[in-house]
Amino acid sequence: MLGDFEPSSKTEGWVFDIQRFSLHDGPGIRTTIFIKGCPLQCIWCHNPEGISPRPQVRVNFNICTLCGRCADVCESGCHIIDKNSHLLRLDRCMLCGRCASVCLNKATEIVGRKMTAEDVMSIVRKDIPFYEQSGGGVTLSGGEPMAQPEFALAIMKMAHTENIHTAIETSLCVNWQVVEKFIETADLFLVDLKHIDETLHKELTGISNRQILSNVRRLAQTTKPMIIRICLVPGYNANSDFAEKLVEFITSLEQTPEVEILLYHRLGIPKWKAIGEQPPMPEDVPAADRDDASGWVQRLRDACVPVRVQ
Ligand code: SF4
Ligand code: SF4
């Protein structure tokens, strides 16, 4: 993958969202670019529309009036509507876009649009004064931005050349040869780590963490700043066993990264339904609060690992 690839402003990729004035994806005020496609399937994923590399239909049921126009034009029978409900059968969807074009409320849309690196940068550049004032910049997120490595690299190179601070939020679930390509242009790696235990990692994400942990080790051997991000989910990974294993792993790295604890929230649940899927995690799992994180914070501080809770 990548080989002799030369990133250019015309390199294309699929984006499912762009958030300006973001305050949680690296230092300062940032523009976060959400790139489609992810090799993991975390059961608590709060951006499930980022998992598929393809565009897809999404329905905002909060503003759907059940008028039935989408069902009338869909030749594949994907929208099933009666007077009380709107069900989706998107496995049959041909992505013709008719449903989105007739929805007067914009409740149905196609999520995921093809953009060039220059298209993205033209949005990023709008907020340069805010980056300069706040120490912010651009963050690539997803999905997994390295799942579209050419596109992600093209954006990073352009931003880096224009002296805009660059961060990449990644699971590092890719070949090291891909990670290596980003080292020159990424000012900061935000590494989402789901679990240290391989068996539990497979249960929670569908995939082994061997490559991920190996990449974290190798990245820690460079001088590149890295923050490890952990989403704490009550009943799944918010326990002392994971905290102990994390401390053991982090303190064995060549550089000790900061740890950022993200508290699980339930805002992802309707997003699964909006793309016609059932959330993989039971819906009664509560949001995490600062009490869930307090034991972790203490344990990490005791081990001299810098930590903060978001
Ligand atoms: S056309 Fe729009 S508002 Fe009407 S049923 Fe479909 S999604 Fe809902
Ligand atoms: S985009 Fe999919 S759901 Fe919408 S009308 Fe076309 S086939 Fe039906």
Short mmCIF file of C-alpha atoms in Angstrom, two decimals, residues 30 146 153 156-157 160-161 164-170 172 176 178-191 215-228 253-258:
data_model
loop_
_atom_site.label_atom_id
_atom_site.label_comp_id
_atom_site.label_asym_id
_atom_site.label_seq_id
_atom_site.Cartn_x
_atom_site.Cartn_y
_atom_site.Cartn_z
CA ARG A 30 -9.58 22.63 15.20
CA MET A 146 -5.42 5.64 7.45
CA LEU A 153 -1.65 11.72 3.41
CA MET A 156 -1.68 16.10 5.88
CA LYS A 157 1.06 17.08 3.44
CA HIS A 160 1.94 20.67 6.91
CA THR A 161 3.37 22.61 3.95
CA ILE A 164 -1.11 24.36 9.84
CA HIS A 165 -0.82 22.10 12.90
CA THR A 166 -1.84 18.54 11.99
CA ALA A 167 -3.22 15.74 14.16
CA ILE A 168 -4.46 12.31 13.16
CA GLU A 169 -6.88 10.31 15.28
CA THR A 170 -6.24 6.66 14.52
CA LEU A 172 -3.18 2.31 14.26
CA TRP A 176 3.52 -0.03 10.01
CA VAL A 178 1.45 3.12 6.32
CA VAL A 179 1.93 4.65 9.79
CA GLU A 180 5.52 5.52 8.88
CA LYS A 181 4.35 7.62 5.95
CA PHE A 182 2.42 9.90 8.32
CA ILE A 183 5.26 10.53 10.76
CA GLU A 184 6.78 13.36 8.73
CA THR A 185 3.57 15.36 8.34
CA ALA A 186 1.58 14.59 11.52
CA ASP A 187 2.41 16.88 14.42
CA LEU A 188 0.39 14.74 16.82
CA PHE A 189 -0.96 11.18 16.87
CA LEU A 190 -4.19 10.64 18.83
CA VAL A 191 -4.23 6.86 19.25
CA ASN A 215 2.53 0.04 16.09
CA VAL A 216 2.12 1.94 19.38
CA ARG A 217 5.48 0.54 20.53
CA ARG A 218 7.18 1.55 17.30
CA LEU A 219 5.62 5.01 17.31
CA ALA A 220 6.82 5.51 20.89
CA GLN A 221 10.36 4.88 19.64
CA THR A 222 10.12 8.02 17.52
CA THR A 223 10.05 11.55 18.91
CA LYS A 224 6.55 12.10 17.56
CA PRO A 225 4.05 13.36 20.19
CA MET A 226 1.33 10.80 20.89
CA ILE A 227 -1.74 10.82 23.13
CA ILE A 228 -3.41 7.50 23.98
CA LEU A 253 7.07 2.21 26.12
CA GLU A 254 10.12 4.19 25.10
CA GLN A 255 8.28 7.50 25.61
CA THR A 256 5.42 7.85 28.08
CA PRO A 257 2.44 9.30 26.25
CA GLU A 258 -0.31 11.30 27.89
#
